[in-house]
mmCIF file of C-alpha atoms in Angstrom:
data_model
loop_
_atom_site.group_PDB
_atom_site.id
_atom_site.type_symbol
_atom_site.label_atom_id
_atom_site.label_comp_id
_atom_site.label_asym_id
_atom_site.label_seq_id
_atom_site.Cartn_x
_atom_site.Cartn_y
_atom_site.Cartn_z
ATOM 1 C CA UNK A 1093 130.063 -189.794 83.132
ATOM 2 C CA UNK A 1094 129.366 -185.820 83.381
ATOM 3 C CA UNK A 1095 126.159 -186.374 81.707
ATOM 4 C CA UNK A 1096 125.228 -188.694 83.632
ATOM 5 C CA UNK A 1097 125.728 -186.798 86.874
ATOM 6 C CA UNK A 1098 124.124 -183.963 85.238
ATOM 7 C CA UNK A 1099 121.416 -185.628 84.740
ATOM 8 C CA UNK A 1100 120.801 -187.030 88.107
ATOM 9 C CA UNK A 1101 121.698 -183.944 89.868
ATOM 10 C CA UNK A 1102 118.791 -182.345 88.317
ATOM 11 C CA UNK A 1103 116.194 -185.330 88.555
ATOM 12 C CA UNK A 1104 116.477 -185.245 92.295
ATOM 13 C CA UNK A 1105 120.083 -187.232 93.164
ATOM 14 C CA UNK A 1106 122.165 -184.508 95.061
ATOM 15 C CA UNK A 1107 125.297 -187.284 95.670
ATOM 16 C CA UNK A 1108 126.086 -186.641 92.041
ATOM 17 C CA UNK A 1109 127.153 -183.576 92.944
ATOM 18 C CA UNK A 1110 129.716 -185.329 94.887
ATOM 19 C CA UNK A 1111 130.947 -187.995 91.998
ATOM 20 C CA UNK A 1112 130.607 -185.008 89.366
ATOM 21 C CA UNK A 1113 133.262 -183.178 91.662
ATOM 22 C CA UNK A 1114 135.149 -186.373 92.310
ATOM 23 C CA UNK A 1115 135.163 -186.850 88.316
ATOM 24 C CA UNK A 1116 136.448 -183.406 87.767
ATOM 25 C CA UNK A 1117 139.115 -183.809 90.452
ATOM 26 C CA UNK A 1118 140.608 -186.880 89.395
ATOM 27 C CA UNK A 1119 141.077 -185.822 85.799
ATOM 28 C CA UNK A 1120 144.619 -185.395 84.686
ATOM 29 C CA UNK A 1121 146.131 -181.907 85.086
ATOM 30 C CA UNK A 1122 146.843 -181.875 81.049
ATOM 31 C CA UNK A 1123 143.202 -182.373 80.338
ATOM 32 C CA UNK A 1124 141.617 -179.674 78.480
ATOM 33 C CA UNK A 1125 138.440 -180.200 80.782
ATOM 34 C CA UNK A 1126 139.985 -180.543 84.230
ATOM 35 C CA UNK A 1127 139.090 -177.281 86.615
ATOM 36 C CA UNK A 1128 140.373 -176.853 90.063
ATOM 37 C CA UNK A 1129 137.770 -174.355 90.918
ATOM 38 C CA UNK A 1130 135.007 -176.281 89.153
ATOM 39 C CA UNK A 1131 135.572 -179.483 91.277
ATOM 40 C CA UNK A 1132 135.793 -177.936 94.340
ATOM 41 C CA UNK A 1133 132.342 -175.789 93.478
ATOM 42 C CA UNK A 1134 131.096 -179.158 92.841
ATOM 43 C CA UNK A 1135 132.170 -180.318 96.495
ATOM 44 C CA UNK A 1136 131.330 -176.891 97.951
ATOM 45 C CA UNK A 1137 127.314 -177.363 96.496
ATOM 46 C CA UNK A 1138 127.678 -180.805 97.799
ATOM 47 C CA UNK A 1139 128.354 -179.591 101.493
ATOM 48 C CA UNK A 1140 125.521 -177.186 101.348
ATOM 49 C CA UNK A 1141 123.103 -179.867 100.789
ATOM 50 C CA UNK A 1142 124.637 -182.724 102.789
ATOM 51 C CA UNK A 1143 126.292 -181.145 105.782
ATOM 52 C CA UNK A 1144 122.607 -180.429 107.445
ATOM 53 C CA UNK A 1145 121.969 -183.924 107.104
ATOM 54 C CA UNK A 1146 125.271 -184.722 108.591
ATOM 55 C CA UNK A 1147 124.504 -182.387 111.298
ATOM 56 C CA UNK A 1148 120.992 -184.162 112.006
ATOM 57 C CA UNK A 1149 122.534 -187.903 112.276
ATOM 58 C CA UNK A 1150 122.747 -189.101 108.958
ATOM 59 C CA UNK A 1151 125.402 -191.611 108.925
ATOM 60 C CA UNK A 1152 125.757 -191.572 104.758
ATOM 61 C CA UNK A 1153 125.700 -187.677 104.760
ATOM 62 C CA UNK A 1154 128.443 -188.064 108.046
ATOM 63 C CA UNK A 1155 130.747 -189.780 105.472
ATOM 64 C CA UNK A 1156 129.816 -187.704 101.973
ATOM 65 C CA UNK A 1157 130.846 -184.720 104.170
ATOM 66 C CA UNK A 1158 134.129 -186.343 105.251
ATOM 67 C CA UNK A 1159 134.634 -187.047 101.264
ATOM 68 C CA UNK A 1160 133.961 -183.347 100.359
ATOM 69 C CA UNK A 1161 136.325 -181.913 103.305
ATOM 70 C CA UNK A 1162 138.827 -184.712 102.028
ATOM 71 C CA UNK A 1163 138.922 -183.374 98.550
ATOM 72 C CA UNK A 1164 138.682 -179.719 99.227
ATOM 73 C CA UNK A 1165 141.470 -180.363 101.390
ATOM 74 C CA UNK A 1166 140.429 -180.013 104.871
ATOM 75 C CA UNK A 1167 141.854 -183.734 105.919
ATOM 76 C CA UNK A 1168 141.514 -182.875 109.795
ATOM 77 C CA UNK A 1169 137.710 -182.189 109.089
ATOM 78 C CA UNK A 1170 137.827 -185.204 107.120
ATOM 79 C CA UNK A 1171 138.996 -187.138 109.620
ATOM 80 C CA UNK A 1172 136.344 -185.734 111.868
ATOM 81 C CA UNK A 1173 133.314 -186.720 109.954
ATOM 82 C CA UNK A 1174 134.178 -189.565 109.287
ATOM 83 C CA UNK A 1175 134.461 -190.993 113.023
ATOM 84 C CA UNK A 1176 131.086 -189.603 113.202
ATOM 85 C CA UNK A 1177 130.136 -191.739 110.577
ATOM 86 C CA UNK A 1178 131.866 -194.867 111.501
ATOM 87 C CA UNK A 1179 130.544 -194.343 114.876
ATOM 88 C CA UNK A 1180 127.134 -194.254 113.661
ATOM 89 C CA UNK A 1181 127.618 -197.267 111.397
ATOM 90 C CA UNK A 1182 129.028 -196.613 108.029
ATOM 91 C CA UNK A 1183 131.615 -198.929 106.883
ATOM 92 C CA UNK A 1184 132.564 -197.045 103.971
ATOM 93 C CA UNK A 1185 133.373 -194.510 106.739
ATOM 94 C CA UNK A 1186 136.403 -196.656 107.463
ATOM 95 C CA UNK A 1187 137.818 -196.844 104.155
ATOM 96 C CA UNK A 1188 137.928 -193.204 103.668
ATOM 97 C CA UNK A 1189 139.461 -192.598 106.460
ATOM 98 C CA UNK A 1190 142.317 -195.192 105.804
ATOM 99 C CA UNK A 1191 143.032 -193.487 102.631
ATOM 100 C CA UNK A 1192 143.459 -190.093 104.504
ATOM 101 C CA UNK A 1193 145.503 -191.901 106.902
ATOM 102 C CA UNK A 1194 147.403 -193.224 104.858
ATOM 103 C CA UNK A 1195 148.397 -189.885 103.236
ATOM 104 C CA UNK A 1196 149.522 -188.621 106.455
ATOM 105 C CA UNK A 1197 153.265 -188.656 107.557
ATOM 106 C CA UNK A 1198 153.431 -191.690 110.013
ATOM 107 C CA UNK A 1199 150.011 -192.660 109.954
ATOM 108 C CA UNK A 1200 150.659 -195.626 107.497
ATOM 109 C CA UNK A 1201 150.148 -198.279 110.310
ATOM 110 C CA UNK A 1202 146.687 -196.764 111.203
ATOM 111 C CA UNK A 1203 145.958 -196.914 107.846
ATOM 112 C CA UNK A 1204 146.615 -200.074 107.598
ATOM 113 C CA UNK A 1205 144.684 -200.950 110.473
ATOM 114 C CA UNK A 1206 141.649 -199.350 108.616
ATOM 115 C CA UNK A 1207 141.929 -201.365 105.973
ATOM 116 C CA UNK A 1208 142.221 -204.584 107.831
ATOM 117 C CA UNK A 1209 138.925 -203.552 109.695
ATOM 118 C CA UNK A 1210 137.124 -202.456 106.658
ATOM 119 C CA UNK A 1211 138.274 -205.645 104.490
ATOM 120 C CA UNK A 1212 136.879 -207.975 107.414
ATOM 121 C CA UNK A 1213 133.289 -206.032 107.301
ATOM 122 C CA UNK A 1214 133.351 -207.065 103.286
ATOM 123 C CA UNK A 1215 134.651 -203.614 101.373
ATOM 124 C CA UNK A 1216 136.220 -205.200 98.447
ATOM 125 C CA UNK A 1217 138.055 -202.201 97.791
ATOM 126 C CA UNK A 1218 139.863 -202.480 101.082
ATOM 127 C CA UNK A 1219 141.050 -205.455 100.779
ATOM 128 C CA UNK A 1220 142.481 -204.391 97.497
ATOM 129 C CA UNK A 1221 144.688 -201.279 99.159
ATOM 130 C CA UNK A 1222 145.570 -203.564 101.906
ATOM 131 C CA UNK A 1223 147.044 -206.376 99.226
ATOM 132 C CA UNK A 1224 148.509 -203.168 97.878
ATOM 133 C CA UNK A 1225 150.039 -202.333 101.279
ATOM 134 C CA UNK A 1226 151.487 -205.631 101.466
ATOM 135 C CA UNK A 1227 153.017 -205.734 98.836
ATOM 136 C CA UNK A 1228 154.542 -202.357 97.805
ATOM 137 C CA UNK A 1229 154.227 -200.296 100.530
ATOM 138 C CA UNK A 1230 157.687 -198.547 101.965
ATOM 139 C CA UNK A 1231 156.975 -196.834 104.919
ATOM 140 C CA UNK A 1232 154.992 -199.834 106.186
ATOM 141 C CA UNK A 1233 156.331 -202.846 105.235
ATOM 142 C CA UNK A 1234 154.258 -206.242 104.706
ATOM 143 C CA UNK A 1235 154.061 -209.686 103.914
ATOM 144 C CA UNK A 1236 153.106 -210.409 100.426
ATOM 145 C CA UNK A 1237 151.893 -213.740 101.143
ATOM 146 C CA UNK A 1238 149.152 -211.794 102.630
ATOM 147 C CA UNK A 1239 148.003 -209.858 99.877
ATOM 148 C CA UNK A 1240 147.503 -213.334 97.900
ATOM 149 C CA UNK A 1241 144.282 -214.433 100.099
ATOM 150 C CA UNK A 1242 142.771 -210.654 99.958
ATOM 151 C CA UNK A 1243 143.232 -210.329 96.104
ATOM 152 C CA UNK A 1244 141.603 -213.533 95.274
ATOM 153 C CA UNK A 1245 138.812 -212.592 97.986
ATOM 154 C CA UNK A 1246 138.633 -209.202 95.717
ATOM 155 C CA UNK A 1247 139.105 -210.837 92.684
ATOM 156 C CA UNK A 1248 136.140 -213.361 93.222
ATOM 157 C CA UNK A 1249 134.013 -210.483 93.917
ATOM 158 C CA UNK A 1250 134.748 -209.203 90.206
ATOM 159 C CA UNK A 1251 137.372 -206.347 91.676
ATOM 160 C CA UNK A 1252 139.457 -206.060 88.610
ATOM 161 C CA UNK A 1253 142.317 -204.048 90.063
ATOM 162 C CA UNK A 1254 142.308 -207.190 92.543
ATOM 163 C CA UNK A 1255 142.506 -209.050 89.542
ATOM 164 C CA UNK A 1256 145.249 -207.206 87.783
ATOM 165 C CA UNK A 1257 147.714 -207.361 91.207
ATOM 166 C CA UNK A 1258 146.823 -211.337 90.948
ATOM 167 C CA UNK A 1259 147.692 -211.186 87.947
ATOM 168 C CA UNK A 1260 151.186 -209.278 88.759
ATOM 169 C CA UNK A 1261 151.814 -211.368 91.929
ATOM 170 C CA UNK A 1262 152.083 -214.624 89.456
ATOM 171 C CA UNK A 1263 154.068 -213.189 86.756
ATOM 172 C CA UNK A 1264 156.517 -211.775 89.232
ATOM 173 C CA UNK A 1265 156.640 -214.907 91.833
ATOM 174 C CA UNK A 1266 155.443 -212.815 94.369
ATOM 175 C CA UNK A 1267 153.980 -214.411 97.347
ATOM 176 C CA UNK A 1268 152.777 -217.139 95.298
ATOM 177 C CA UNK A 1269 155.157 -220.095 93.102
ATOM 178 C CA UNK A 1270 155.762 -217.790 89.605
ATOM 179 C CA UNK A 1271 153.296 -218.428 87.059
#
């Protein structure tokens, strides 16, 4: 994947800054490759070139900034862009900000909310964290009957964590007859 990013960074793609940072920062902490200060360079270049854009209205740049602040830890600033973003019409805008939300102490409703509104506008991967929501989450307890519908909505789209929970939900019985 760093190749690739590498390579479209330098042909003219300045978002794969972002996934090259977002690559980098998901890596596991044993990983002879992961570097704190390298990812968050990575974000850091990303803000240079996308925060201007931001700044002039863009509503993708709006929400890549939100995703840099988000990872560089900023999750007020976060939060921030991306209202401006979903304001000016990025859906993805409200996915994001669910899973900030939802990393917040007592924002797990909200969050929640999010992903509702995001899985009715289409974003598969919404309606995969709100399945998720429903059916393991603690501090906001749900009905897994509900996750069934949102999983096989994900699932049918080819969303194969959606189809892996499915997959649980029948082995375990859970809000569907045990398979």
């Amino acid at each position: 994947a760093r190749e690739h990013h590498i390579r479209a960074y330098k042909s003219g793609a300045p978002l794969a800054v972002v996934y090259e940072g977002r690559n980098l920062q998901g890596m596991p902490l044993n990983h002879t490759r992961y570097d704190v200060k390298a990812a968050a360079a990575h974000f850091e270049k990303a803000l240079g070139f996308f925060l201007p854009l931001a700044e002039a209205g863009s509503p993708m740049a709006m929400n890549v900034v939100g995703v840099c602040k988000n990872a560089l830890r900023d999750r007020k600033s976060a939060l921030e862009w991306y209202e401006k973003a979903v304001a000016a019409g990025n859906v993805s805008a409200i996915h994001n900000m669910a899973l900030v939300r939802e990393t917040l102490a007592g924002q797990d409703e909200r969050a929640r909310e999010l992903f509702l509104r995001a899985a009715k506008l289409g974003l598969v991967h919404a309606k995969v964290r709100l399945a998720r929501m429903h059916l393991d989450h603690k501090d906001c307890p749900g009905d897994p009957a509900e996750a069934v519908p949102l999983c096989k909505e994900a699932a049918e789209d080819g969303d194969a964590d959606a189809l892996l929970a499915l997959g649980e939900m029948y082995v375990l019985g859970v809000g569907v007859k045990k398979d």
